[in-house]
Amino acid sequence: MGIVLFYLKKIIGMMLMPIPLTLVAMCLAFLLMKKWPKVAKFFLFCGILMLGLTSWNPVANTLIATVEHDYPVFDIQQPVDAVIVLGSGHKDLSNTPTIMALGNSALFRLEEGLRILKANPNAQLFVSGYSDEMTEPHAEVMRRAAIELGVQPNRIKAFPLAKDTEEEANTMKPYLEGKRAALVTEASHLKRASIFFEKAGINIIPAPALYLGSEKSDWQIDATGAYKSQRAFYEWLGRGWQWIKNQKNSTHF
């Protein structure tokens, strides 16, 4: 049942992103054009408007700003016992350095994690992430990439089975009792991730690794703007679902 719910959440989440919503609106317009032309024109207008606005950088920067400024950049003067770099994504590549297989978000997360690790020579590095459709777990790819960048293997602990942030928190909990950890993920994801780890009883210091938004925005309509809006939509949905679960759990005594 758990695995079914996991993939159901992924499918619903994917369909509620700006571009899929635009496609749904345009498909409805096409289907309704003959019978209800006015309704069809309304759906077509909504689809074009959504695609245009969410791909326009001034709007996209405004949207992503709502989820990116919960925490300041990590101060490396704060001592920690562990550095947690949450899972992201990678590509299946052969005959290349492992670092080249990491996705953009994973690179930023790992870079920030290693910056904090360097300031704490006795700390451990925790990396996570399951395989999904890849040939090996993301945690293993992150572990090898960290080793390529100079981290000693005995300082790294990988968690290759956790499929989402909540599972990552619960899986890591036994290893972080009585310890203080830096929690590294991209800025937009950090608030939701911190709630999961704090709920698990882990003493974390949030460490944002990647800011997508910009205070000074150009006026272009492009894929970069669309991605920022997608990340904002994704976090709104994630935070909403997290709030609903917390409310539901709080009613059970």
Tab-separated table of C-alpha atoms in Angstrom:
chain	number	residue	atom	x	y	z
A	1	MET	CA	0.000	0.000	0.000
A	2	GLY	CA	2.845	2.380	0.850
A	3	ILE	CA	4.514	2.016	-2.555
A	4	VAL	CA	1.167	2.568	-4.326
A	5	LEU	CA	0.588	5.784	-2.357
A	6	PHE	CA	4.131	6.940	-3.135
A	7	TYR	CA	3.680	6.615	-6.910
A	8	LEU	CA	0.145	7.991	-6.744
A	9	LYS	CA	1.514	11.143	-5.073
A	10	LYS	CA	4.158	11.421	-7.800
A	11	ILE	CA	1.573	11.143	-10.593
A	12	ILE	CA	-0.845	13.627	-9.015
A	13	GLY	CA	2.013	16.012	-8.273
A	14	MET	CA	3.248	15.793	-11.862
A	15	MET	CA	-0.217	16.553	-13.270
A	16	LEU	CA	-0.587	19.653	-11.074
A	17	MET	CA	2.538	21.328	-12.434
A	18	PRO	CA	2.144	24.385	-14.726
A	19	ILE	CA	2.950	22.728	-18.077
A	20	PRO	CA	0.724	19.633	-17.569
A	21	LEU	CA	-2.090	21.929	-16.370
A	22	THR	CA	-1.616	24.007	-19.525
A	23	LEU	CA	-1.835	20.880	-21.689
A	24	VAL	CA	-4.975	19.711	-19.878
A	25	ALA	CA	-6.623	23.102	-20.444
A	26	MET	CA	-5.724	23.061	-24.154
A	27	CYS	CA	-6.933	19.473	-24.587
A	28	LEU	CA	-10.246	20.397	-22.967
A	29	ALA	CA	-10.501	23.363	-25.325
A	30	PHE	CA	-9.957	21.055	-28.305
A	31	LEU	CA	-12.579	18.555	-27.096
A	32	LEU	CA	-15.191	21.209	-26.359
A	33	MET	CA	-14.623	23.412	-29.420
A	34	LYS	CA	-17.584	22.121	-31.484
A	35	LYS	CA	-20.194	21.699	-28.767
A	36	TRP	CA	-19.320	24.541	-26.376
A	37	PRO	CA	-17.088	26.993	-28.253
A	38	LYS	CA	-17.268	29.708	-25.580
A	39	VAL	CA	-16.195	27.284	-22.848
A	40	ALA	CA	-13.463	25.971	-25.144
A	41	LYS	CA	-12.152	29.491	-25.741
A	42	PHE	CA	-12.092	30.068	-21.976
A	43	PHE	CA	-9.978	26.941	-21.385
A	44	LEU	CA	-7.683	27.870	-24.276
A	45	PHE	CA	-7.218	31.377	-22.865
A	46	CYS	CA	-6.469	29.960	-19.385
A	47	GLY	CA	-3.918	27.529	-20.814
A	48	ILE	CA	-2.084	30.198	-22.815
A	49	LEU	CA	-2.166	32.618	-19.879
A	50	MET	CA	-0.797	30.031	-17.436
A	51	LEU	CA	1.995	28.955	-19.772
A	52	GLY	CA	2.955	32.531	-20.538
A	53	LEU	CA	2.908	33.846	-16.978
A	54	THR	CA	4.678	30.886	-15.348
A	55	SER	CA	7.418	31.036	-18.003
A	56	TRP	CA	7.873	34.807	-17.629
A	57	ASN	CA	10.807	35.501	-15.309
A	58	PRO	CA	9.291	38.401	-13.279
A	59	VAL	CA	6.353	36.156	-12.325
A	60	ALA	CA	8.522	33.053	-11.874
A	61	ASN	CA	10.907	34.876	-9.526
A	62	THR	CA	7.960	36.140	-7.485
A	63	LEU	CA	6.550	32.623	-7.184
A	64	ILE	CA	9.819	30.923	-6.198
A	65	ALA	CA	10.575	33.671	-3.661
A	66	THR	CA	7.602	32.453	-1.594
A	67	VAL	CA	9.453	29.214	-0.738
A	68	GLU	CA	13.145	30.146	-0.852
A	69	HIS	CA	13.774	32.560	2.011
A	70	ASP	CA	12.950	30.648	5.173
A	71	TYR	CA	16.589	30.249	6.281
A	72	PRO	CA	19.887	32.120	5.859
A	73	VAL	CA	23.037	30.654	4.349
A	74	PHE	CA	24.742	28.235	6.764
A	75	ASP	CA	27.356	29.819	9.033
A	76	ILE	CA	30.336	27.434	9.076
A	77	GLN	CA	31.307	28.737	12.522
A	78	GLN	CA	28.488	26.535	13.848
A	79	PRO	CA	29.928	23.116	14.773
A	80	VAL	CA	28.066	19.994	13.665
A	81	ASP	CA	28.541	16.251	14.110
A	82	ALA	CA	27.048	15.297	10.751
A	83	VAL	CA	26.279	16.854	7.385
A	84	ILE	CA	23.131	15.493	5.729
A	85	VAL	CA	22.936	15.945	1.949
A	86	LEU	CA	19.455	14.929	0.838
A	87	GLY	CA	18.921	12.920	-2.306
A	88	SER	CA	18.252	14.568	-5.649
A	89	GLY	CA	18.917	13.079	-9.091
A	90	HIS	CA	21.560	11.732	-11.441
A	91	LYS	CA	22.006	10.281	-14.916
A	92	ASP	CA	23.236	6.844	-15.945
A	93	LEU	CA	26.619	7.590	-17.532
A	94	SER	CA	29.502	5.251	-18.179
A	95	ASN	CA	33.228	5.942	-18.633
A	96	THR	CA	32.982	9.364	-16.970
A	97	PRO	CA	33.866	10.706	-13.525
A	98	THR	CA	30.933	10.116	-11.166
A	99	ILE	CA	30.594	13.836	-10.502
A	100	MET	CA	29.489	14.311	-14.134
A	101	ALA	CA	26.487	12.043	-13.564
A	102	LEU	CA	24.991	14.294	-10.876
A	103	GLY	CA	22.093	16.559	-11.729
A	104	ASN	CA	22.282	20.307	-11.206
A	105	SER	CA	20.535	20.247	-7.818
A	106	ALA	CA	22.658	17.330	-6.590
A	107	LEU	CA	25.853	19.181	-7.519
A	108	PHE	CA	24.861	22.262	-5.531
A	109	ARG	CA	23.748	20.166	-2.562
A	110	LEU	CA	26.971	18.178	-2.511
A	111	GLU	CA	29.117	21.295	-2.912
A	112	GLU	CA	27.457	22.989	0.063
A	113	GLY	CA	27.667	19.787	2.076
A	114	LEU	CA	31.405	19.512	1.458
A	115	ARG	CA	31.915	23.174	2.361
A	116	ILE	CA	30.357	22.495	5.764
A	117	LEU	CA	32.170	19.165	6.128
A	118	LYS	CA	35.533	20.852	5.512
A	119	ALA	CA	34.884	23.194	8.441
A	120	ASN	CA	34.035	20.206	10.668
A	121	PRO	CA	36.876	17.665	10.233
A	122	ASN	CA	35.340	15.169	12.676
A	123	ALA	CA	31.861	15.221	11.159
A	124	GLN	CA	30.299	12.465	9.059
A	125	LEU	CA	28.704	12.958	5.658
A	126	PHE	CA	25.264	11.372	5.197
A	127	VAL	CA	24.020	10.938	1.615
A	128	SER	CA	20.709	9.460	0.557
A	129	GLY	CA	18.489	8.555	-2.363
A	130	TYR	CA	17.035	5.400	-3.925
A	131	SER	CA	17.540	4.093	-7.449
A	132	ASP	CA	14.097	4.891	-8.948
A	133	GLU	CA	14.599	3.973	-12.642
A	134	MET	CA	18.394	4.236	-12.559
A	135	THR	CA	20.752	1.256	-12.436
A	136	GLU	CA	22.061	2.155	-8.967
A	137	PRO	CA	20.861	4.162	-5.959
A	138	HIS	CA	21.447	7.901	-5.945
A	139	ALA	CA	23.064	7.602	-2.500
A	140	GLU	CA	25.813	5.403	-3.950
A	141	VAL	CA	26.461	7.860	-6.783
A	142	MET	CA	26.697	10.710	-4.273
A	143	ARG	CA	29.059	8.653	-2.108
A	144	ARG	CA	31.424	8.011	-5.023
A	145	ALA	CA	31.251	11.647	-6.128
A	146	ALA	CA	32.191	12.794	-2.618
A	147	ILE	CA	35.147	10.396	-2.612
A	148	GLU	CA	36.254	11.786	-5.990
A	149	LEU	CA	36.198	15.238	-4.401
A	150	GLY	CA	38.494	14.162	-1.580
A	151	VAL	CA	36.253	12.875	1.225
A	152	GLN	CA	37.584	9.805	3.017
A	153	PRO	CA	35.266	6.791	2.485
A	154	ASN	CA	35.048	6.056	6.215
A	155	ARG	CA	33.468	9.503	6.791
A	156	ILE	CA	30.522	8.761	4.490
A	157	LYS	CA	27.337	6.870	5.331
A	158	ALA	CA	24.909	6.151	2.504
A	159	PHE	CA	21.147	5.562	2.801
A	160	PRO	CA	20.119	4.000	-0.533
A	161	LEU	CA	16.595	2.831	0.326
A	162	ALA	CA	14.825	6.055	1.374
A	163	LYS	CA	12.385	7.149	-1.350
A	164	ASP	CA	11.377	10.569	-0.011
A	165	THR	CA	12.346	13.135	2.615
A	166	GLU	CA	10.173	11.660	5.355
A	167	GLU	CA	11.769	8.240	4.881
A	168	GLU	CA	15.219	9.848	4.864
A	169	ALA	CA	14.542	11.442	8.250
A	170	ASN	CA	13.201	8.250	9.809
A	171	THR	CA	16.038	6.130	8.391
A	172	MET	CA	18.769	8.469	9.647
A	173	LYS	CA	17.268	9.027	13.096
A	174	PRO	CA	19.042	6.103	14.877
A	175	TYR	CA	22.436	7.440	13.734
A	176	LEU	CA	21.824	11.007	14.918
A	177	GLU	CA	20.682	10.542	18.502
A	178	GLY	CA	22.221	13.288	20.614
A	179	LYS	CA	24.030	14.803	17.633
A	180	ARG	CA	23.686	18.070	15.754
A	181	ALA	CA	23.492	17.924	11.975
A	182	ALA	CA	23.529	20.375	9.086
A	183	LEU	CA	20.612	19.621	6.767
A	184	VAL	CA	21.526	20.436	3.163
A	185	THR	CA	19.043	20.721	0.330
A	186	GLU	CA	17.958	23.429	-2.087
A	187	ALA	CA	16.408	26.509	-0.512
A	188	SER	CA	12.887	25.888	-1.835
A	189	HIS	CA	12.794	22.381	-0.320
A	190	LEU	CA	14.434	23.213	3.000
A	191	LYS	CA	11.404	24.281	5.052
A	192	ARG	CA	9.482	21.086	4.303
A	193	ALA	CA	12.570	18.927	4.841
A	194	SER	CA	13.325	20.592	8.177
A	195	ILE	CA	9.813	19.825	9.444
A	196	PHE	CA	10.272	16.122	8.666
A	197	PHE	CA	13.627	15.954	10.456
A	198	GLU	CA	12.456	17.955	13.465
A	199	LYS	CA	9.382	15.740	13.733
A	200	ALA	CA	11.724	12.731	13.804
A	201	GLY	CA	13.492	14.308	16.796
A	202	ILE	CA	16.729	15.143	14.966
A	203	ASN	CA	18.608	18.290	15.972
A	204	ILE	CA	19.264	19.972	12.618
A	205	ILE	CA	20.576	23.305	11.383
A	206	PRO	CA	19.068	24.147	7.959
A	207	ALA	CA	21.612	24.785	5.201
A	208	PRO	CA	20.215	26.070	1.867
A	209	ALA	CA	22.311	24.919	-1.089
A	210	LEU	CA	20.710	26.471	-4.159
A	211	TYR	CA	18.626	29.596	-4.762
A	212	LEU	CA	16.777	29.612	-8.074
A	213	GLY	CA	15.240	33.072	-7.758
A	214	SER	CA	16.854	36.403	-8.476
A	215	GLU	CA	16.172	39.841	-7.012
A	216	LYS	CA	16.851	41.432	-10.391
A	217	SER	CA	14.804	39.786	-13.084
A	218	ASP	CA	15.022	40.010	-16.843
A	219	TRP	CA	11.821	40.102	-18.884
A	220	GLN	CA	12.332	36.925	-20.846
A	221	ILE	CA	9.852	34.106	-21.284
A	222	ASP	CA	11.928	30.938	-21.194
A	223	ALA	CA	12.407	27.425	-19.772
A	224	THR	CA	14.319	28.809	-16.788
A	225	GLY	CA	11.237	30.751	-15.722
A	226	ALA	CA	9.044	27.700	-16.256
A	227	TYR	CA	11.341	25.612	-14.026
A	228	LYS	CA	11.232	28.181	-11.211
A	229	SER	CA	7.441	28.176	-11.322
A	230	GLN	CA	7.395	24.389	-11.379
A	231	ARG	CA	9.559	24.268	-8.237
A	232	ALA	CA	7.239	26.751	-6.506
A	233	PHE	CA	4.137	24.721	-7.428
A	234	TYR	CA	5.870	21.521	-6.291
A	235	GLU	CA	6.707	22.950	-2.870
A	236	TRP	CA	3.249	24.440	-2.367
A	237	LEU	CA	1.746	21.017	-3.021
A	238	GLY	CA	4.327	19.300	-0.806
A	239	ARG	CA	3.781	21.702	2.075
A	240	GLY	CA	0.025	21.397	1.710
A	241	TRP	CA	0.180	17.598	1.827
A	242	GLN	CA	2.566	17.750	4.791
A	243	TRP	CA	0.174	20.071	6.660
A	244	ILE	CA	-2.801	17.784	5.970
A	245	LYS	CA	-0.873	14.747	7.289
A	246	ASN	CA	0.217	16.633	10.395
A	247	GLN	CA	-3.344	17.780	11.071
A	248	LYS	CA	-4.618	14.240	10.615
A	249	ASN	CA	-1.986	12.804	12.958
A	250	SER	CA	-2.634	15.469	15.589
A	251	THR	CA	-6.274	14.323	15.858
A	252	HIS	CA	-5.202	10.806	16.936
A	253	PHE	CA	-4.366	10.479	20.596
